[in-house]
CSV table of C-alpha atoms in Angstrom, one decimal:
chain,number,residue,atom,x,y,z
U,894,MET,CA,117.2,113.2,137.6
U,895,LYS,CA,118.6,110.0,136.1
U,896,VAL,CA,116.1,107.2,135.6
U,897,ARG,CA,117.1,103.7,134.4
U,898,ILE,CA,114.5,101.5,132.7
U,899,VAL,CA,115.3,97.8,132.5
U,900,VAL,CA,113.4,95.9,129.8
U,901,THR,CA,113.4,92.1,130.0
U,902,LEU,CA,111.6,89.4,128.0
U,903,LYS,CA,108.7,87.9,129.9
U,904,PRO,CA,109.3,84.5,131.4
U,905,GLY,CA,108.5,81.8,128.8
U,906,VAL,CA,109.2,84.0,125.8
U,907,LEU,CA,112.0,82.3,123.8
U,908,ASP,CA,115.2,84.4,123.9
U,909,PRO,CA,117.4,83.3,121.1
U,910,GLN,CA,120.0,86.0,121.9
U,911,GLY,CA,120.3,84.9,125.5
U,912,LYS,CA,120.8,81.3,124.2
U,913,ALA,CA,123.5,82.4,121.8
U,914,ILE,CA,125.3,84.3,124.6
U,915,HIS,CA,125.0,81.2,126.8
U,916,LYS,CA,126.5,79.0,124.2
U,917,SER,CA,129.3,81.4,123.4
U,918,LEU,CA,130.3,81.7,127.1
U,919,GLU,CA,130.4,77.9,127.3
U,920,GLY,CA,132.5,77.9,124.2
U,921,LEU,CA,135.0,80.2,126.0
U,922,GLY,CA,135.2,77.6,128.8
U,923,PHE,CA,132.9,79.2,131.4
U,924,GLY,CA,130.8,76.6,133.2
U,925,GLY,CA,128.0,76.6,135.7
U,926,ILE,CA,125.7,78.9,133.7
U,927,ASN,CA,122.1,77.8,134.2
U,928,ASP,CA,120.3,80.2,131.9
U,929,ILE,CA,120.8,83.6,130.2
U,930,ARG,CA,118.2,86.2,129.3
U,931,ALA,CA,119.2,89.3,127.3
U,932,GLY,CA,117.3,92.5,127.9
U,933,LYS,CA,118.0,96.2,127.5
U,934,VAL,CA,118.6,99.2,129.6
U,935,ILE,CA,117.3,102.7,128.7
U,936,GLU,CA,118.7,105.6,130.7
U,937,LEU,CA,116.6,108.8,130.8
U,938,ASP,CA,117.6,112.2,132.2
U,939,VAL,CA,114.3,113.8,133.2
U,940,ALA,CA,113.1,116.8,135.1
U,941,ASP,CA,112.4,116.2,138.8
U,942,SER,CA,108.8,117.0,138.1
U,943,VAL,CA,108.3,113.9,136.0
U,944,THR,CA,106.0,111.6,138.0
U,945,ASP,CA,106.1,107.8,138.3
U,946,ASP,CA,102.9,107.7,136.4
U,947,GLU,CA,104.4,109.5,133.5
U,948,LEU,CA,107.4,107.2,133.5
U,949,ASP,CA,105.1,104.2,133.6
U,950,GLY,CA,103.2,105.7,130.6
U,951,MET,CA,106.5,106.1,128.7
U,952,CYS,CA,107.2,102.4,129.3
U,953,ARG,CA,103.8,101.2,128.3
U,954,LYS,CA,103.4,103.4,125.2
U,955,LEU,CA,106.8,103.0,123.7
U,956,ILE,CA,109.8,101.8,125.7
U,957,ALA,CA,108.5,98.2,126.3
U,958,ASN,CA,106.3,96.0,124.2
U,959,THR,CA,104.2,94.5,126.9
U,960,VAL,CA,103.1,91.6,124.7
U,961,ILE,CA,106.6,90.2,125.1
U,962,GLU,CA,108.5,92.3,127.6
U,963,ASN,CA,108.4,93.4,131.3
U,964,TYR,CA,109.9,96.6,132.5
U,965,ARG,CA,111.3,97.9,135.8
U,966,ILE,CA,111.8,101.6,136.6
U,967,GLU,CA,114.8,102.4,138.8
U,968,ARG,CA,115.0,106.0,139.9
W,1133,MET,CA,90.7,102.6,93.7
W,1134,THR,CA,92.9,105.1,95.5
W,1135,ALA,CA,95.7,103.2,97.3
W,1136,ALA,CA,98.2,104.8,99.6
W,1137,VAL,CA,101.7,103.4,100.3
W,1138,VAL,CA,103.1,104.8,103.5
W,1139,VAL,CA,106.8,105.6,103.4
W,1140,PHE,CA,108.8,105.7,106.6
W,1141,PRO,CA,112.4,106.7,106.8
W,1142,GLY,CA,114.2,103.4,106.2
W,1143,SER,CA,111.4,101.8,104.2
W,1144,ASN,CA,112.9,100.0,101.2
W,1145,CYS,CA,110.1,98.0,99.6
W,1146,ASP,CA,107.8,101.0,99.1
W,1147,ARG,CA,108.5,101.2,95.4
W,1148,ASP,CA,108.1,97.4,94.9
W,1149,LEU,CA,104.7,97.6,96.5
W,1150,ALA,CA,103.8,100.7,94.4
W,1151,VAL,CA,104.8,98.8,91.2
W,1152,ALA,CA,102.8,95.8,92.2
W,1153,ILE,CA,99.7,97.9,93.0
W,1154,GLU,CA,100.0,99.9,89.8
W,1155,SER,CA,100.6,96.9,87.5
W,1156,ILE,CA,97.9,94.7,89.0
W,1157,MET,CA,95.3,97.3,90.1
W,1158,GLY,CA,95.8,99.7,87.3
W,1159,ARG,CA,96.4,102.9,89.1
W,1160,LYS,CA,99.5,104.5,90.7
W,1161,PRO,CA,99.2,104.6,94.5
W,1162,ASN,CA,99.8,107.8,96.4
W,1163,MET,CA,103.1,107.7,98.3
W,1164,VAL,CA,102.4,109.1,101.8
W,1165,TRP,CA,105.3,110.3,103.9
W,1166,HIS,CA,105.2,109.2,107.6
W,1167,GLY,CA,105.0,112.7,108.8
W,1168,GLU,CA,101.6,113.4,107.2
W,1169,THR,CA,98.7,113.6,109.6
W,1170,GLU,CA,96.1,112.7,107.0
W,1171,LEU,CA,95.7,110.2,104.1
W,1172,PRO,CA,94.7,111.5,100.7
W,1173,ALA,CA,90.9,111.8,100.4
W,1174,GLY,CA,89.2,108.7,99.2
W,1175,THR,CA,92.0,106.3,100.2
W,1176,ASP,CA,90.5,102.9,100.0
W,1177,LEU,CA,93.6,100.7,100.4
W,1178,ILE,CA,96.6,101.3,102.6
W,1179,ALA,CA,99.8,99.4,102.3
W,1180,LEU,CA,102.7,99.5,104.8
W,1181,PRO,CA,105.9,98.4,103.1
W,1182,GLY,CA,108.9,96.3,104.1
W,1183,GLY,CA,112.2,97.7,105.1
W,1184,PHE,CA,113.9,98.9,108.2
W,1185,SER,CA,111.9,101.9,109.4
W,1186,TYR,CA,113.9,104.0,111.8
W,1187,GLY,CA,116.7,101.5,111.5
W,1188,ASP,CA,114.8,99.1,113.6
W,1189,TYR,CA,115.7,101.2,116.6
W,1190,LEU,CA,114.2,100.0,120.0
W,1191,ARG,CA,112.2,97.2,118.3
W,1192,SER,CA,111.3,96.6,114.6
W,1193,GLY,CA,108.4,98.8,113.8
W,1194,ALA,CA,108.2,100.5,117.2
W,1195,MET,CA,109.1,104.0,116.1
W,1196,ALA,CA,107.1,103.8,112.9
W,1197,ALA,CA,104.0,102.7,114.8
W,1198,ARG,CA,104.1,106.0,116.7
W,1199,SER,CA,104.7,108.3,113.7
W,1200,PRO,CA,102.0,110.9,112.9
W,1201,VAL,CA,100.5,109.1,109.8
W,1202,MET,CA,99.7,106.0,111.9
W,1203,ARG,CA,96.9,107.8,113.7
W,1204,ALA,CA,95.2,108.3,110.3
W,1205,VAL,CA,96.0,104.6,109.4
W,1206,VAL,CA,94.4,103.4,112.7
W,1207,ASP,CA,91.3,105.6,112.1
W,1208,ALA,CA,90.9,104.3,108.5
W,1209,ALA,CA,91.4,100.7,109.7
W,1210,GLU,CA,88.7,101.2,112.2
W,1211,ARG,CA,86.4,102.5,109.5
W,1212,GLY,CA,87.0,99.3,107.6
W,1213,VAL,CA,89.5,100.4,105.0
W,1214,PRO,CA,91.7,97.5,104.0
W,1215,VAL,CA,95.3,97.7,105.4
W,1216,LEU,CA,98.1,95.5,104.1
W,1217,GLY,CA,101.3,95.3,106.1
W,1218,VAL,CA,104.2,93.4,104.5
W,1219,CYS,CA,107.3,92.4,106.5
W,1220,ASN,CA,108.3,95.6,108.4
W,1221,GLY,CA,104.7,96.7,107.7
W,1222,PHE,CA,103.5,93.7,109.7
W,1223,GLN,CA,105.8,94.6,112.5
W,1224,VAL,CA,104.4,98.2,112.4
W,1225,LEU,CA,100.8,96.8,112.6
W,1226,THR,CA,101.5,94.7,115.7
W,1227,GLU,CA,103.4,97.6,117.3
W,1228,ALA,CA,100.5,99.9,116.5
W,1229,GLY,CA,98.0,97.5,118.2
W,1230,LEU,CA,96.1,96.8,114.9
W,1231,LEU,CA,97.2,93.2,115.0
W,1232,PRO,CA,97.9,91.0,118.1
W,1233,GLY,CA,101.2,89.4,119.0
W,1234,ALA,CA,104.8,90.5,118.3
W,1235,LEU,CA,107.6,89.7,115.8
W,1236,MET,CA,110.8,88.8,117.6
W,1237,ARG,CA,114.3,88.0,116.4
W,1238,ASN,CA,114.3,84.8,114.3
W,1239,ALA,CA,114.8,81.7,116.4
W,1240,GLY,CA,118.0,80.8,114.5
W,1241,LEU,CA,119.3,84.4,114.8
W,1242,ASN,CA,120.0,84.4,111.1
W,1243,PHE,CA,118.5,86.8,108.6
W,1244,VAL,CA,116.4,84.6,106.4
W,1245,CYS,CA,116.2,85.5,102.7
W,1246,ARG,CA,114.7,82.9,100.4
W,1247,ASP,CA,111.5,81.6,98.8
W,1248,VAL,CA,109.3,79.8,101.3
W,1249,GLU,CA,106.3,77.7,100.9
W,1250,LEU,CA,103.1,78.9,102.5
W,1251,SER,CA,99.8,77.3,103.0
W,1252,VAL,CA,96.7,79.4,102.6
W,1253,GLU,CA,94.8,78.9,105.8
W,1254,ASN,CA,91.9,81.3,105.2
W,1255,ALA,CA,90.7,81.8,101.6
W,1256,GLN,CA,87.6,83.8,102.6
W,1257,SER,CA,89.3,87.2,103.5
W,1258,ALA,CA,89.4,90.2,101.2
W,1259,PHE,CA,93.2,89.5,100.8
W,1260,THR,CA,93.0,85.8,100.1
W,1261,SER,CA,89.7,85.3,98.2
W,1262,ARG,CA,91.6,84.4,95.0
W,1263,TYR,CA,93.4,81.5,96.6
W,1264,ALA,CA,92.0,78.1,97.6
W,1265,ALA,CA,92.0,77.0,101.2
W,1266,GLY,CA,94.9,74.6,101.8
W,1267,GLU,CA,96.7,75.7,98.6
W,1268,THR,CA,100.5,76.0,98.9
W,1269,ILE,CA,102.2,79.0,97.3
W,1270,LEU,CA,105.8,80.1,97.0
W,1271,ILE,CA,106.6,83.6,98.2
W,1272,PRO,CA,109.9,85.1,99.3
W,1273,VAL,CA,110.8,86.2,102.8
W,1274,ALA,CA,113.7,88.5,103.8
W,1275,HIS,CA,113.7,89.3,107.5
W,1276,HIS,CA,115.6,89.1,110.7
W,1277,ASP,CA,112.6,89.6,113.0
W,1278,GLY,CA,109.9,87.4,111.8
W,1279,ASN,CA,109.4,85.1,114.7
W,1280,TYR,CA,105.7,85.5,115.5
W,1281,THR,CA,104.9,85.3,119.2
W,1282,ALA,CA,101.7,85.6,121.2
W,1283,ASP,CA,100.4,84.0,124.3
W,1284,ALA,CA,98.7,80.6,123.9
W,1285,GLU,CA,95.3,82.2,124.6
W,1286,THR,CA,95.8,84.7,121.7
W,1287,LEU,CA,97.0,82.0,119.4
W,1288,ASP,CA,94.0,79.8,120.2
W,1289,ARG,CA,91.7,82.7,119.5
W,1290,LEU,CA,93.4,83.5,116.2
W,1291,GLU,CA,93.0,79.9,115.1
W,1292,GLY,CA,89.5,79.6,116.4
W,1293,GLU,CA,88.4,82.8,114.6
W,1294,ASP,CA,90.1,81.7,111.4
W,1295,ARG,CA,92.4,84.7,111.5
W,1296,VAL,CA,95.6,82.9,110.5
W,1297,ALA,CA,95.8,83.8,106.8
W,1298,PHE,CA,99.0,82.0,105.9
W,1299,ARG,CA,101.3,79.5,107.6
W,1300,TYR,CA,104.8,78.4,106.7
W,1301,THR,CA,104.8,74.7,105.7
W,1302,GLY,CA,108.2,74.3,107.5
W,1303,ASN,CA,110.1,76.1,110.3
W,1304,VAL,CA,111.4,79.3,108.8
W,1305,ASN,CA,112.0,81.6,111.8
W,1306,GLY,CA,110.6,79.9,114.9
W,1307,SER,CA,107.1,81.5,114.6
W,1308,ALA,CA,104.5,80.1,117.0
W,1309,ARG,CA,102.4,77.5,115.1
W,1310,GLN,CA,104.3,78.5,112.0
W,1311,ILE,CA,102.2,81.6,111.5
W,1312,ALA,CA,103.2,83.7,108.6
W,1313,GLY,CA,100.3,86.1,108.4
W,1314,VAL,CA,97.4,87.2,110.5
W,1315,LEU,CA,94.1,89.1,110.1
W,1316,ASN,CA,92.4,91.4,112.5
W,1317,ALA,CA,89.0,90.5,114.0
W,1318,ALA,CA,87.1,92.5,111.3
W,1319,GLY,CA,89.2,90.9,108.5
W,1320,ASN,CA,90.3,94.2,106.9
W,1321,VAL,CA,93.8,94.3,108.2
W,1322,LEU,CA,96.4,91.7,107.1
W,1323,GLY,CA,100.0,91.5,108.2
W,1324,LEU,CA,102.4,89.0,106.8
W,1325,MET,CA,106.2,88.5,106.8
W,1326,PRO,CA,106.5,87.1,103.2
W,1327,HIS,CA,106.6,89.6,100.3
W,1328,PRO,CA,103.8,89.0,97.8
W,1329,GLU,CA,104.9,92.0,95.8
W,1330,ARG,CA,108.1,90.2,94.9
W,1331,LYS,CA,106.3,87.4,93.1
W,1332,ILE,CA,103.9,89.0,90.7
W,1333,GLU,CA,105.3,88.1,87.2
W,1334,ASP,CA,107.3,85.3,85.5
W,1335,ALA,CA,110.5,87.4,85.7
W,1336,HIS,CA,110.2,87.1,89.5
W,1337,GLY,CA,110.3,83.3,89.2
W,1338,GLY,CA,106.6,83.0,89.8
W,1339,ASP,CA,103.4,85.0,90.3
W,1340,ASP,CA,101.9,83.5,93.4
W,1341,GLY,CA,101.7,86.9,95.1
W,1342,ARG,CA,99.6,88.4,92.3
W,1343,ARG,CA,96.3,87.0,93.4
W,1344,LEU,CA,96.5,88.8,96.8
W,1345,PHE,CA,96.4,92.2,94.9
W,1346,GLU,CA,93.8,90.9,92.4
W,1347,GLY,CA,91.5,89.9,95.3
W,1348,LEU,CA,91.8,93.3,96.9
W,1349,MET,CA,90.9,95.0,93.6
W,1350,GLU,CA,87.5,93.3,93.7
W,1351,LEU,CA,87.0,94.6,97.2
W,1352,VAL,CA,87.9,98.2,96.5
W,1353,SER,CA,86.1,98.5,93.2
W,1354,ALA,CA,83.0,96.9,94.7
């Protein structure tokens, strides 16, 4: 089973990388961008027996740093 | 004094720390590989070095914080053994939950590598007792992820409990409230981004880092 974990910075946490991408896109002539937040996607291939709770534990214990990041599990 | 310097794959300041500890504290530290599950018997000071443990994969310090030796480091810290984390070591300590907050990418996105001025905010801790409160010192930084972040409540608590050990006197990396180093609640764990081990003799262009190790020596020999 393929599982996709999307890690994003919490609202309010300064995202210098998002800001740099924003500025670069505007430099290329793209307009109308209100804001950009950069995150990461981790793809897992796991056994069907792996439970939601276990996936949640993986996120809390390693994949995301919940001090600064939120995560979303898509299975 | 039996110090341990933990070595992770990708650490690159472990030898600098060992040299500082040996030359100031008078005894060679044990170099402890991250895969060990125990620290040498009698370890009374633990130092986590700078570098790029695990290539900074996932987040700086994230993998190192989950390596086998860290369980022993956390146990020792809880028993009151002093733990010093410099640069990547600071990142590892926050990832391991021994210190609050997180260290994010520098606000300017640049790797910052230069001497910076710090003010000593708390001169009462085991690490800072040889400094005077409010004193400014010059210590080098070399990091890409030194932007200290925590929620406002945590920052207020750190300041209220006098747990900000050092502050940058200017904006170096975007750190919240210009925090350069923090202590845990018990005061036996210090993490800081600047490298005191790189300023211990005149050949380094100054020795402002020296007193941090001298202060610790009092503690461990007491």
